[in-house]
PDB file of C-alpha atoms and ligand atoms in Angstrom:
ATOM      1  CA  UNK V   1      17.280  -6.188   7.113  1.00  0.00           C
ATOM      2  CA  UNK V   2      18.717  -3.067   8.999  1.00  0.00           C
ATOM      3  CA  UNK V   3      18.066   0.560   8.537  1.00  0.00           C
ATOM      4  CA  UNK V   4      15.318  -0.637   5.709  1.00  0.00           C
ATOM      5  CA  UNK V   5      12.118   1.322   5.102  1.00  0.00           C
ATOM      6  CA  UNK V   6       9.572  -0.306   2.985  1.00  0.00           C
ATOM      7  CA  UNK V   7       7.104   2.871   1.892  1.00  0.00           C
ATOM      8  CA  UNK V   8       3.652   2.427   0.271  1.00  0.00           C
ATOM      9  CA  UNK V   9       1.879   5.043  -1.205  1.00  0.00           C
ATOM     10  CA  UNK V  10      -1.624   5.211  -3.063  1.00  0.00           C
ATOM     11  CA  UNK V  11      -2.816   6.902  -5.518  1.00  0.00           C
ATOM     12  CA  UNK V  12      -4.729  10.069  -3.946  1.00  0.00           C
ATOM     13  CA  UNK V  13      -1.790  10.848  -2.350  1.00  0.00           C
ATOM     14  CA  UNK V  14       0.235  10.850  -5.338  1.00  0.00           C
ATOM     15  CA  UNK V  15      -0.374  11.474  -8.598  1.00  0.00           C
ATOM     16  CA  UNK V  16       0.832  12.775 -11.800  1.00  0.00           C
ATOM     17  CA  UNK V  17       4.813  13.325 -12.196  1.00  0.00           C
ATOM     18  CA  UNK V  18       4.683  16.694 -10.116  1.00  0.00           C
ATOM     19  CA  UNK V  19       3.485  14.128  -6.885  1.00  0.00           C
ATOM     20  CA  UNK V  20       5.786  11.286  -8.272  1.00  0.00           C
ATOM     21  CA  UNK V  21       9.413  14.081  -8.041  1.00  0.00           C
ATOM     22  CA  UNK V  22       8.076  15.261  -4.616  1.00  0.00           C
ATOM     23  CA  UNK V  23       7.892  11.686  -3.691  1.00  0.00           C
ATOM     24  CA  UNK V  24      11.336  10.828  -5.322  1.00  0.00           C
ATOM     25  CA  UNK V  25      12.946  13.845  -3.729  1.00  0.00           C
ATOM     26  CA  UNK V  26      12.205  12.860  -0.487  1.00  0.00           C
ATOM     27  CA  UNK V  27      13.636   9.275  -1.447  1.00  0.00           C
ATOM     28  CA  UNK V  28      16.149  10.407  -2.437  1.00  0.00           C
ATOM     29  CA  UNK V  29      17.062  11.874   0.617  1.00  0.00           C
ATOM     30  CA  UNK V  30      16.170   8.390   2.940  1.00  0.00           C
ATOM     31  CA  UNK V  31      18.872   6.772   0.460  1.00  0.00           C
ATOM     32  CA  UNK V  32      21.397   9.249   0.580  1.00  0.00           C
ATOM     33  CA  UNK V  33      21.600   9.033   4.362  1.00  0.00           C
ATOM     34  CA  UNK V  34      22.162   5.701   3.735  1.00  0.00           C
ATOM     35  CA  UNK V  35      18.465   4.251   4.554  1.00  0.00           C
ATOM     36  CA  UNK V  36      17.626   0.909   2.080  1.00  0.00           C
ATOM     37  CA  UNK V  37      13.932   1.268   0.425  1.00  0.00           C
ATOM     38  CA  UNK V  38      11.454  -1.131  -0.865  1.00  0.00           C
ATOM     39  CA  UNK V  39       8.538   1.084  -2.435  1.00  0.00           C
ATOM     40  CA  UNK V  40       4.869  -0.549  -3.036  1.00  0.00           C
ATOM     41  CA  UNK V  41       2.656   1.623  -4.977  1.00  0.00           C
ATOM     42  CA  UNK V  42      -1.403   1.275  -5.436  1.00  0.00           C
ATOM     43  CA  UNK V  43      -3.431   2.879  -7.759  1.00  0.00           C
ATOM     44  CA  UNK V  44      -6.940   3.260  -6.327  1.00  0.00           C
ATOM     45  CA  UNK V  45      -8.442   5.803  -8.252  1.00  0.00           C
ATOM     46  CA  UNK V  46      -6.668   5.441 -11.363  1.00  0.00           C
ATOM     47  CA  UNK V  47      -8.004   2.036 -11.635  1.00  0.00           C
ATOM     48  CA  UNK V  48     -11.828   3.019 -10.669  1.00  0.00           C
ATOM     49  CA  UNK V  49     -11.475   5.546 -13.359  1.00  0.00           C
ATOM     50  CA  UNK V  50     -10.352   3.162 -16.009  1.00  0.00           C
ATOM     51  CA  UNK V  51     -12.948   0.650 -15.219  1.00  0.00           C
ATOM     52  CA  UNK V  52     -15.664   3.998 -15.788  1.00  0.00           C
ATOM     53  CA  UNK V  53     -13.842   3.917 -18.850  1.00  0.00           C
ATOM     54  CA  UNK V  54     -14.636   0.821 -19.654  1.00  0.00           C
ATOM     55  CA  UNK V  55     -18.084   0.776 -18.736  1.00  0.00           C
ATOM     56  CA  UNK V  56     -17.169  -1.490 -15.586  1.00  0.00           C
ATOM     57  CA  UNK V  57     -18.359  -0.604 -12.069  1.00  0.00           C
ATOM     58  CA  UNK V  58     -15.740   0.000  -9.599  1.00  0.00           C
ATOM     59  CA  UNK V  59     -17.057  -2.202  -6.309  1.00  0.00           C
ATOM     60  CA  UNK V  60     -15.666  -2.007  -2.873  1.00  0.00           C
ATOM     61  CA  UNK V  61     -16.222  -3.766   0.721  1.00  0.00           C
ATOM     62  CA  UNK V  62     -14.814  -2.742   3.420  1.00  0.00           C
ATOM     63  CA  UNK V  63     -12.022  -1.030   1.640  1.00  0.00           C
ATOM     64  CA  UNK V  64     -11.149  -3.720  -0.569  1.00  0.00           C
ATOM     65  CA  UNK V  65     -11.517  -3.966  -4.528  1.00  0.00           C
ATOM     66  CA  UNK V  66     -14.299  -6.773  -5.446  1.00  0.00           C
ATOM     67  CA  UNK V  67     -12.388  -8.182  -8.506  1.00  0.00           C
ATOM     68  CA  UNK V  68     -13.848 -10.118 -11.269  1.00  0.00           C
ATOM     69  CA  UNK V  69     -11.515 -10.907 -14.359  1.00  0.00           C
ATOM     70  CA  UNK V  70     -12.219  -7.744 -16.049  1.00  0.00           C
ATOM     71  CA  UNK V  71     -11.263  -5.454 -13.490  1.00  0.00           C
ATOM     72  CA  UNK V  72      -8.071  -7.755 -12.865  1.00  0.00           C
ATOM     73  CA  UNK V  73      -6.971  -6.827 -16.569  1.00  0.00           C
ATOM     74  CA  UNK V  74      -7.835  -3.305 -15.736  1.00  0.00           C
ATOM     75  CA  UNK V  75      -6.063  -3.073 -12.185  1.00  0.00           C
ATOM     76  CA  UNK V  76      -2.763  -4.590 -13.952  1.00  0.00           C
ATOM     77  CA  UNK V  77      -2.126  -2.687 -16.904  1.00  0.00           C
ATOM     78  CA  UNK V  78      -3.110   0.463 -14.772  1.00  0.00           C
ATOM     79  CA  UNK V  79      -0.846  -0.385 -12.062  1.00  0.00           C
ATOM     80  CA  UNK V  80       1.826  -1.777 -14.826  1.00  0.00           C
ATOM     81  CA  UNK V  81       1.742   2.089 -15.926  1.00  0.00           C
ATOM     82  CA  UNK V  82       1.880   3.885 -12.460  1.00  0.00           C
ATOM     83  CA  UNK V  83       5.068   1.471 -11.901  1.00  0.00           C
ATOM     84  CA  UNK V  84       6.938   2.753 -15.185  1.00  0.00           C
ATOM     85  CA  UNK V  85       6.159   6.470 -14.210  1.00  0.00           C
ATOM     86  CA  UNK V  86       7.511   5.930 -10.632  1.00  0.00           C
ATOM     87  CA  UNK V  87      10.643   4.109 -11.561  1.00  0.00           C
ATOM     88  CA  UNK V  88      11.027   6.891 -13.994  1.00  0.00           C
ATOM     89  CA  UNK V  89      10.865   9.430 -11.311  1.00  0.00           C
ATOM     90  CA  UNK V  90      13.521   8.223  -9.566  1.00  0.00           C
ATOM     91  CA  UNK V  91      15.606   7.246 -12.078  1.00  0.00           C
ATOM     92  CA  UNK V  92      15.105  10.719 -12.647  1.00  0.00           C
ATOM     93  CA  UNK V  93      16.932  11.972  -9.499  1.00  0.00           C
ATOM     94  CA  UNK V  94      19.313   9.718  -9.278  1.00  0.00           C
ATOM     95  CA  UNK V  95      18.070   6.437  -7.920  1.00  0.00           C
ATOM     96  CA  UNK V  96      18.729   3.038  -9.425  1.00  0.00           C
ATOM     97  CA  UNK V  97      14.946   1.621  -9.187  1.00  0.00           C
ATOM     98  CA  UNK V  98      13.756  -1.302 -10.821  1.00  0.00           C
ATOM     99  CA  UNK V  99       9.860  -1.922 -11.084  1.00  0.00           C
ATOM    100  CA  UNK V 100       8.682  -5.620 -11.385  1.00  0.00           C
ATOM    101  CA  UNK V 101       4.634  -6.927 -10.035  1.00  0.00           C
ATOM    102  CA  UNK V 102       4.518  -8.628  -5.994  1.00  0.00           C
ATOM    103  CA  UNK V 103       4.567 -12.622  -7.989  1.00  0.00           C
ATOM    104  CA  UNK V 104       8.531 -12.227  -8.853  1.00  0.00           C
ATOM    105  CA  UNK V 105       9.070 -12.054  -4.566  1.00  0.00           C
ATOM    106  CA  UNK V 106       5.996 -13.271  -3.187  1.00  0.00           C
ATOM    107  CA  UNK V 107       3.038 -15.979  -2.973  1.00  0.00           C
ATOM    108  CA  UNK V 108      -0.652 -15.436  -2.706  1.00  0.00           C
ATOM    109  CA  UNK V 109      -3.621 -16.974  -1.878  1.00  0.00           C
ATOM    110  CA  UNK V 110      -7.190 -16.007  -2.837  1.00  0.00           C
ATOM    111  CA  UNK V 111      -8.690 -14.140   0.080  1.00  0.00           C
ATOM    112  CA  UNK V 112     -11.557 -15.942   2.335  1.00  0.00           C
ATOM    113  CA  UNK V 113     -14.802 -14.710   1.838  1.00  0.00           C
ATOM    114  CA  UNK V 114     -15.509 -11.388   4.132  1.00  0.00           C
ATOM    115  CA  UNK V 115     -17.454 -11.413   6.948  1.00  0.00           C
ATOM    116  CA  UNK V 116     -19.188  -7.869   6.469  1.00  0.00           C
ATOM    117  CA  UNK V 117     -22.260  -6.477   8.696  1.00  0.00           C
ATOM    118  CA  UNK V 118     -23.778  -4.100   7.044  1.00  0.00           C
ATOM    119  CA  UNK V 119     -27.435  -2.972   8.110  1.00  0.00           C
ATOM    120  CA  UNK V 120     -27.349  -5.481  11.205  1.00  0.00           C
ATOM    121  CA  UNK V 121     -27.706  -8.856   9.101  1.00  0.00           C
ATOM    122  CA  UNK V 122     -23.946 -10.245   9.011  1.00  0.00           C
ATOM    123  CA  UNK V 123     -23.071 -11.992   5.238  1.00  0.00           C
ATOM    124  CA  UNK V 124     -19.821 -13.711   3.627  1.00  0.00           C
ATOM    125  CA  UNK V 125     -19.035 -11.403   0.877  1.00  0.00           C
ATOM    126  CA  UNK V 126     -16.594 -13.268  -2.006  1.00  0.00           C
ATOM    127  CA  UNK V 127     -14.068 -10.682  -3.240  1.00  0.00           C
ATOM    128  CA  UNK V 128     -13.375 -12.409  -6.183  1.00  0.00           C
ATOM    129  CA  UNK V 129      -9.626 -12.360  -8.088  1.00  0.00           C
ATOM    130  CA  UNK V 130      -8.589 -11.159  -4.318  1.00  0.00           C
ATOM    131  CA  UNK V 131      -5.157 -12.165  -3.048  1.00  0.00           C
ATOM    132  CA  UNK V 132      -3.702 -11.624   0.169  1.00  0.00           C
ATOM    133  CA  UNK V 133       0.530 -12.822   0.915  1.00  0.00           C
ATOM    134  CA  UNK V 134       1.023 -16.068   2.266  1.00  0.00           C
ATOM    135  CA  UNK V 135       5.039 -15.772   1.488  1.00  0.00           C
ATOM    136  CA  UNK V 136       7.629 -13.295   0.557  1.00  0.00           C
ATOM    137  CA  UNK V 137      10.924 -14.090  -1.173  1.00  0.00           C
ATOM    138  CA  UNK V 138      13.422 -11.861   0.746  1.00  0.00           C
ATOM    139  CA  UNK V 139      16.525 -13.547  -1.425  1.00  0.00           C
ATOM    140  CA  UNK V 140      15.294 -11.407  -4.469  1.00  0.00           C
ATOM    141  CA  UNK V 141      14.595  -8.301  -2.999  1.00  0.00           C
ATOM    142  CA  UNK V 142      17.974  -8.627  -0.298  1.00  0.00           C
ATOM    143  CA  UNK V 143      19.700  -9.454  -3.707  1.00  0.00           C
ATOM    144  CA  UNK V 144      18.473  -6.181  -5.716  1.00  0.00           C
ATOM    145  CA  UNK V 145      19.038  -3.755  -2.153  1.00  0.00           C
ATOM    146  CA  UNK V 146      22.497  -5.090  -1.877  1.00  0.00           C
ATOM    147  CA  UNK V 147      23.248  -4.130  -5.490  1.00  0.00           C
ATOM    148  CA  UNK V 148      21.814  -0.851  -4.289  1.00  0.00           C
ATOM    149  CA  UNK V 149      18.773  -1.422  -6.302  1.00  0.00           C
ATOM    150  CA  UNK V 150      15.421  -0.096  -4.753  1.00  0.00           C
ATOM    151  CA  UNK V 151      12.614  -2.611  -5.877  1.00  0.00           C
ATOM    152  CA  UNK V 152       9.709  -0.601  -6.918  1.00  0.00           C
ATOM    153  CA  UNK V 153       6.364  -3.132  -6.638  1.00  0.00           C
ATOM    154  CA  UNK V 154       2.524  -2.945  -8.042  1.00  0.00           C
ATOM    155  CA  UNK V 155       0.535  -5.160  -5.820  1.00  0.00           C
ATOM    156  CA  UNK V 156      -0.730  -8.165  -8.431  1.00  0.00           C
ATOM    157  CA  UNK V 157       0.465 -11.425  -7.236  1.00  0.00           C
ATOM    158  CA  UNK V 158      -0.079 -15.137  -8.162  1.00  0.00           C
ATOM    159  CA  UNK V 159      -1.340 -18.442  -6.194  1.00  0.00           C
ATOM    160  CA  UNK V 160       0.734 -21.495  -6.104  1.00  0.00           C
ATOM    161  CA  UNK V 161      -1.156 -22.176  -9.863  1.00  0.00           C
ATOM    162  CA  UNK V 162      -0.478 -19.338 -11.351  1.00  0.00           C
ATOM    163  CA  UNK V 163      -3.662 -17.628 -11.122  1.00  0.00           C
ATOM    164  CA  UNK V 164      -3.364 -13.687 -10.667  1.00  0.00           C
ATOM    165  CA  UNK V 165      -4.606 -12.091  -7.912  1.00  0.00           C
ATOM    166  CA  UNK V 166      -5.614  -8.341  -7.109  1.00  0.00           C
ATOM    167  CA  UNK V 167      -4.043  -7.324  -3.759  1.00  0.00           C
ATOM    168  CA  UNK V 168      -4.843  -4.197  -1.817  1.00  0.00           C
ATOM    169  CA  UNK V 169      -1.654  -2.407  -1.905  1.00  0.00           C
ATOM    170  CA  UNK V 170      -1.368  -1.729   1.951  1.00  0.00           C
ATOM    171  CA  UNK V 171      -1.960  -5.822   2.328  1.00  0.00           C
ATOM    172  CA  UNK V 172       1.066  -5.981  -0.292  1.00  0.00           C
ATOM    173  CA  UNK V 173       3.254  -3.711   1.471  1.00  0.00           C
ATOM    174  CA  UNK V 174       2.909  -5.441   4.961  1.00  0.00           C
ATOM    175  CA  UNK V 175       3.361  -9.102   3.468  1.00  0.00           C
ATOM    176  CA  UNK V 176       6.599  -7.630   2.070  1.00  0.00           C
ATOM    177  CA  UNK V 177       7.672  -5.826   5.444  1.00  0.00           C
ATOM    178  CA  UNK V 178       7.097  -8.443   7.582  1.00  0.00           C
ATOM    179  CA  UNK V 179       8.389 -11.127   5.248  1.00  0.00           C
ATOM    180  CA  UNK V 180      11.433  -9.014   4.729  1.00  0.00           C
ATOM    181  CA  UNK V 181      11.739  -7.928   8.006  1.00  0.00           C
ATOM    182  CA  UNK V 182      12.495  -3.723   8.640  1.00  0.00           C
ATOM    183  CA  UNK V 183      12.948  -0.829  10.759  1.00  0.00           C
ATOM    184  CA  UNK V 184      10.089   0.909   9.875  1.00  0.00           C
ATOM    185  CA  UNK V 185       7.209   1.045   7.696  1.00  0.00           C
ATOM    186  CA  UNK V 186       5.217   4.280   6.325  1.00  0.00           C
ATOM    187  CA  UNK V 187       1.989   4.455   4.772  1.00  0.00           C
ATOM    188  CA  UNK V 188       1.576   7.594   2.505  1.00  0.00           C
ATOM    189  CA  UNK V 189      -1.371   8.047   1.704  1.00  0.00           C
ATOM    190  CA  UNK V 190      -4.561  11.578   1.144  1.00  0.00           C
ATOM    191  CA  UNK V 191      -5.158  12.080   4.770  1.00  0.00           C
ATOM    192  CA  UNK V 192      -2.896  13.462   7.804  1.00  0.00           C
ATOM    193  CA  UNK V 193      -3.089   9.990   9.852  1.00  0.00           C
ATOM    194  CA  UNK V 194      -5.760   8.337  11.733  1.00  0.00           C
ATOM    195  CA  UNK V 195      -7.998  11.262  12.211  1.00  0.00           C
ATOM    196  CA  UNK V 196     -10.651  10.763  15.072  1.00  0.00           C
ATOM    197  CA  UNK V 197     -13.359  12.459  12.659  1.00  0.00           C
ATOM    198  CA  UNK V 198     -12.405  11.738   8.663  1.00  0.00           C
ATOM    199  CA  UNK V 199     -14.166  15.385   8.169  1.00  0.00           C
ATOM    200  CA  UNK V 200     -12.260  17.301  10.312  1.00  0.00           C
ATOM    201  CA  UNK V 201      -8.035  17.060   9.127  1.00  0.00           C
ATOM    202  CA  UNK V 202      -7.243  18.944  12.729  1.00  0.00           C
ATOM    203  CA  UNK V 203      -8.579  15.472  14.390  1.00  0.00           C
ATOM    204  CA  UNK V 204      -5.015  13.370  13.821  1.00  0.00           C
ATOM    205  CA  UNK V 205      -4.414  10.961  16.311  1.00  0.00           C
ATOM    206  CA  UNK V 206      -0.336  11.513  16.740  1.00  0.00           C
ATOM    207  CA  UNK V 207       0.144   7.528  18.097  1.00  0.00           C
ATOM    208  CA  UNK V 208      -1.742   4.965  19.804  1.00  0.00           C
ATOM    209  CA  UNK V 209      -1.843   0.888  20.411  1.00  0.00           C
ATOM    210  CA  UNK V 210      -2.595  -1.906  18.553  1.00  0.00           C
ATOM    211  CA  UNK V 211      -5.701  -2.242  20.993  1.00  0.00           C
ATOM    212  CA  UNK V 212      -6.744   1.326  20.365  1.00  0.00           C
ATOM    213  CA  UNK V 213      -6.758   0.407  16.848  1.00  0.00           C
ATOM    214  CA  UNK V 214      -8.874  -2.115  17.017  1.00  0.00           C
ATOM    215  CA  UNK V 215     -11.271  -0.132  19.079  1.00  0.00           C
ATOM    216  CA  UNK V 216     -11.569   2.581  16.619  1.00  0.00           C
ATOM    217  CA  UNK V 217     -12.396  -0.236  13.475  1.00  0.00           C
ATOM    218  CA  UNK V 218     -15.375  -1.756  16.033  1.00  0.00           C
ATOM    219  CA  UNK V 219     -16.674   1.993  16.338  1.00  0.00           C
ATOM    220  CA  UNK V 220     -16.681   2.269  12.792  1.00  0.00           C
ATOM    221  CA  UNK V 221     -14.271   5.908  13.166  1.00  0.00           C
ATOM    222  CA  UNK V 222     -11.928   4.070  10.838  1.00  0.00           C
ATOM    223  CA  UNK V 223     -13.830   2.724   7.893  1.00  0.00           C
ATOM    224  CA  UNK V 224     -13.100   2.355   3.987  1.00  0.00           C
ATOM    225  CA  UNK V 225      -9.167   2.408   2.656  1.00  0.00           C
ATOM    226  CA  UNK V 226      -8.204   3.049   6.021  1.00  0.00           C
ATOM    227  CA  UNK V 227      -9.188  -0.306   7.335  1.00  0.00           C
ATOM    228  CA  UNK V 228      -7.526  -2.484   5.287  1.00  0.00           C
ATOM    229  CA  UNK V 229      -4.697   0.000   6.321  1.00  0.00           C
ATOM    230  CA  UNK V 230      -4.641   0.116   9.613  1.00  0.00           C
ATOM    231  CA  UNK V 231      -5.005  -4.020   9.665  1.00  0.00           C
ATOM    232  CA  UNK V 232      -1.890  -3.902   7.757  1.00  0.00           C
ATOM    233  CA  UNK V 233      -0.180  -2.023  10.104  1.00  0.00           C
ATOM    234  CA  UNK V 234      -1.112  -4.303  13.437  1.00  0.00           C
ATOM    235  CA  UNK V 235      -0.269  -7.659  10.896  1.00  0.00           C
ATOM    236  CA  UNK V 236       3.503  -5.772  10.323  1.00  0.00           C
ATOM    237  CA  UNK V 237       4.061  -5.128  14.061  1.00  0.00           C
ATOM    238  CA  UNK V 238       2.368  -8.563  14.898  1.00  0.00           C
ATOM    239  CA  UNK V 239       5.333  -9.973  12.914  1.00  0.00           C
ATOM    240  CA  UNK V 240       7.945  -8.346  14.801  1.00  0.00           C
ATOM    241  CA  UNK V 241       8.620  -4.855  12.745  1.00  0.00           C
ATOM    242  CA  UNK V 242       8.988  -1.807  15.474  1.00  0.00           C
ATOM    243  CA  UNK V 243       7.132   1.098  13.456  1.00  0.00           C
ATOM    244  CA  UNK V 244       4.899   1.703  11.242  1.00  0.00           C
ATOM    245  CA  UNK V 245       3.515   5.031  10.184  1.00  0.00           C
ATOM    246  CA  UNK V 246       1.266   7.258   8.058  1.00  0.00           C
ATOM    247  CA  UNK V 247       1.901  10.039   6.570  1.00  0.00           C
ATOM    248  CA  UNK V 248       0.523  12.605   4.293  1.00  0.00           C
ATOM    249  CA  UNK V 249       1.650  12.232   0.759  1.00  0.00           C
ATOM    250  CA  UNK V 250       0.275  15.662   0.283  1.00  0.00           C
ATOM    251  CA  UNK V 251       3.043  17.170   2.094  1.00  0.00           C
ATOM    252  CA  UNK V 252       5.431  15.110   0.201  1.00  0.00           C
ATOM    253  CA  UNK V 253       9.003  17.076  -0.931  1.00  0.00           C
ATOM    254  CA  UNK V 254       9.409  18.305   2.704  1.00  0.00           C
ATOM    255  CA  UNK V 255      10.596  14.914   4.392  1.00  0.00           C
ATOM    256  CA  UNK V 256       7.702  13.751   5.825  1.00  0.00           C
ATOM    257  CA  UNK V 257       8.796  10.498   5.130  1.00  0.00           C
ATOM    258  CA  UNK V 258      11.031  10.666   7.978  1.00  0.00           C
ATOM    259  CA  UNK V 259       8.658  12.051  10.733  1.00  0.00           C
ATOM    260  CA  UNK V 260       5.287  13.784  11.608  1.00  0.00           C
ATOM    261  CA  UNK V 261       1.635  11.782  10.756  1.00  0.00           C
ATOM    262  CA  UNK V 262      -0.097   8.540  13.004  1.00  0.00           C
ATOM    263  CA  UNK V 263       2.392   5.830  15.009  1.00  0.00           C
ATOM    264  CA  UNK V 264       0.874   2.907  15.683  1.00  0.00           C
ATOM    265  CA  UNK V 265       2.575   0.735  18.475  1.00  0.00           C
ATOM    266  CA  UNK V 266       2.730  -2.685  19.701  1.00  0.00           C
TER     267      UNK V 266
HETATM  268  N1  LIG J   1     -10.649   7.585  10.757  1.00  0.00           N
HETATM  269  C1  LIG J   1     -10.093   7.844   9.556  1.00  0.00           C
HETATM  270  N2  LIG J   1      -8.994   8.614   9.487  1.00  0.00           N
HETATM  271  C2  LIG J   1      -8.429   8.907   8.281  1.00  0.00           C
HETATM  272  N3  LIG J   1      -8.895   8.450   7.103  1.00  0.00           N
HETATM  273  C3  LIG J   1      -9.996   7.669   7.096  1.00  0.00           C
HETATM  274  C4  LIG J   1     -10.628   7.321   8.326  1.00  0.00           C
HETATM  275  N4  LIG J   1     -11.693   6.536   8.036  1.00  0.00           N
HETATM  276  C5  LIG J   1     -11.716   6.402   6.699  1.00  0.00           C
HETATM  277  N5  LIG J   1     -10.708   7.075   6.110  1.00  0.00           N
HETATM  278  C6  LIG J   1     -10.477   7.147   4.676  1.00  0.00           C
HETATM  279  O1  LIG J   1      -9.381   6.337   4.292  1.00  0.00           O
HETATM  280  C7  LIG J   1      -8.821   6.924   3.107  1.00  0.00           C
HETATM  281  C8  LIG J   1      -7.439   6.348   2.816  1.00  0.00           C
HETATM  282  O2  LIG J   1      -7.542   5.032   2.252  1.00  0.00           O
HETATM  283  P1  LIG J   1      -7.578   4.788   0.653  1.00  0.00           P
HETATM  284  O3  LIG J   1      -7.598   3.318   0.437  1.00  0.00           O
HETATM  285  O4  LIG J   1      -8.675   5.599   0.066  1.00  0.00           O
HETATM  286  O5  LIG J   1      -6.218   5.434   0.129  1.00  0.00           O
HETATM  287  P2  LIG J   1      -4.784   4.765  -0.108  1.00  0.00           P
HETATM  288  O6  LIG J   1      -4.731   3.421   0.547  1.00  0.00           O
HETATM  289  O7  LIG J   1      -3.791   5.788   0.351  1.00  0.00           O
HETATM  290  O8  LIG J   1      -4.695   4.621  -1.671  1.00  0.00           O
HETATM  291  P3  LIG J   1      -4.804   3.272  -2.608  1.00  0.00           P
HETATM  292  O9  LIG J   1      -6.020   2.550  -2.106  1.00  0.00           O
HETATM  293  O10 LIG J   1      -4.902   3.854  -3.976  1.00  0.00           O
HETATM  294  O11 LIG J   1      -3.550   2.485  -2.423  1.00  0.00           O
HETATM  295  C9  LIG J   1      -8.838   8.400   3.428  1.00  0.00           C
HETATM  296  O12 LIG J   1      -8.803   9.188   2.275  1.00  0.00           O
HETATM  297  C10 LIG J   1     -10.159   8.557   4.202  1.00  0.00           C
HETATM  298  O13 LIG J   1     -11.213   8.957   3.337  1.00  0.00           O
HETATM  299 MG1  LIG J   2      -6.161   1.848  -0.002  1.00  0.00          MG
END
């Protein structure tokens, strides 16, 4: 679909209803010039913190959520909640958002095992309740933007039986782009871009290939949240999509939607 921008953001780099209006504003400005959005939300710390909560321990590899049935209960209502409060925001200025979870426009499949190397001695790690997309309906969501409806999604989704799934909301948002098919997408997220030392903010990396990419995941320089992130972002250009981008959600409310953070190009 033309002059479409589907945006994902997480949850350190927006939070609370002061982050969500930032976020909206600057939405609200992509629609008004006449831009089409799809948002895709996480809700990474939010959901480790409920799990605390709970007495459940939050367990990642590689970036991604292990998810056993509890934590699946925990990920959806928290991410159910998130999506109210950021349909709400726009709402709030202006924007006629609906909020509905990835299984009413897509299909999943339980994620393979992960190959993971850690300490030298390679092992198959099962993620559990993981999904990743394996189809996107772009009737529904083509049907809601030309209504002028932006689609507001939380990353659960379902298998062909109807078993739920925990997706990593980066995975989510590049199933949806490059089912969907758009001009750009941008990942907001707690951290400038692709910084060649995560310590050091000054160490952005404006743009680079797919190939340099990949070099920095083998060198370990990109590691946790942003790997799953930056695979996203070589799967959505794989399938066809010219941009994608990330950008600091910090700096939300001052259009950084629209320029500024980490290209990555074919
Ligand atoms: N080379 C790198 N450059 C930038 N960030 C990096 C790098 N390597 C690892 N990171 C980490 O990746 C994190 C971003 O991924 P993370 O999954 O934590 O957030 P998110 O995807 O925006 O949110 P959510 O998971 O809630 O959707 C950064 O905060 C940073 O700590
Ligand atoms: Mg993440």
């Amino acid at each position: 679909m033309d002059n479409l921008y589907v945006l994902k953001f997480g949850g350190n780099a927006i939070r609370g209803k002061e982050g969500l209006d930032r976020l909206a504003s600057d939405i609200s400005v992509l629609v008004k010039s006449g831009a089409k959005v799809v948002l895709v939300h996480g809700g990474g710390p939010e959901i480790s913190e409920e799990m605390e909560r709970r007495g459940l321990k939050p367990t990642k590899v590689c970036g991604v959520r292990v998810t056993d049935a509890a934590a699946l209960e925990v990920a959806e209502s928290v991410l159910r909640r998130i999506n109210a409060d950021v349909v709400e925001s726009l709402k709030a200025r202006g924007i006629d958002a609906v909020g509905f979870p990835a299984h009413f426009c897509s299909l999943c499949a339980k994620k393979p095992p992960m190959e993971v190397s850690e300490g030298g001695s390679p092992r198959k790690v099962d993620l559990g309740l993981v999904g990743e997309v394996v189809g996107v309906d772009s009737g529904v969501l083509e049907d809601l933007l030309n209504e002028g409806v932006l689609p507001v999604i939380y990353p659960i989704g379902k298998d062909s039986e109807g078993t739920m799934l925990n997706v990593n909301a980066d995975t989510m948002a590049a199933g949806i782009a490059a089912g969907i098919g758009c001009s750009e997408m941008v990942a907001i997220t707690d951290v400038p871009g692709i910084l060649k030392d995560v310590s050091d903010p000054s160490s952005k990396i404006d743009s680079l290939t797919v190939e340099e990419a990949e070099a920095l995941i083998a060198d370990g320089t990109i590691s946790g949240g942003m790997i799953p992130k930056v695979e996203a972002c070589i799967n959505v250009l794989k399938a066809g999509v010219a941009s994608v981008r990330m950008v600091d959600g910090r700096s939300c409310g001052g259009g950084v939607l629209s320029s500024g953070g980490t290209v990555i190009k074919r």
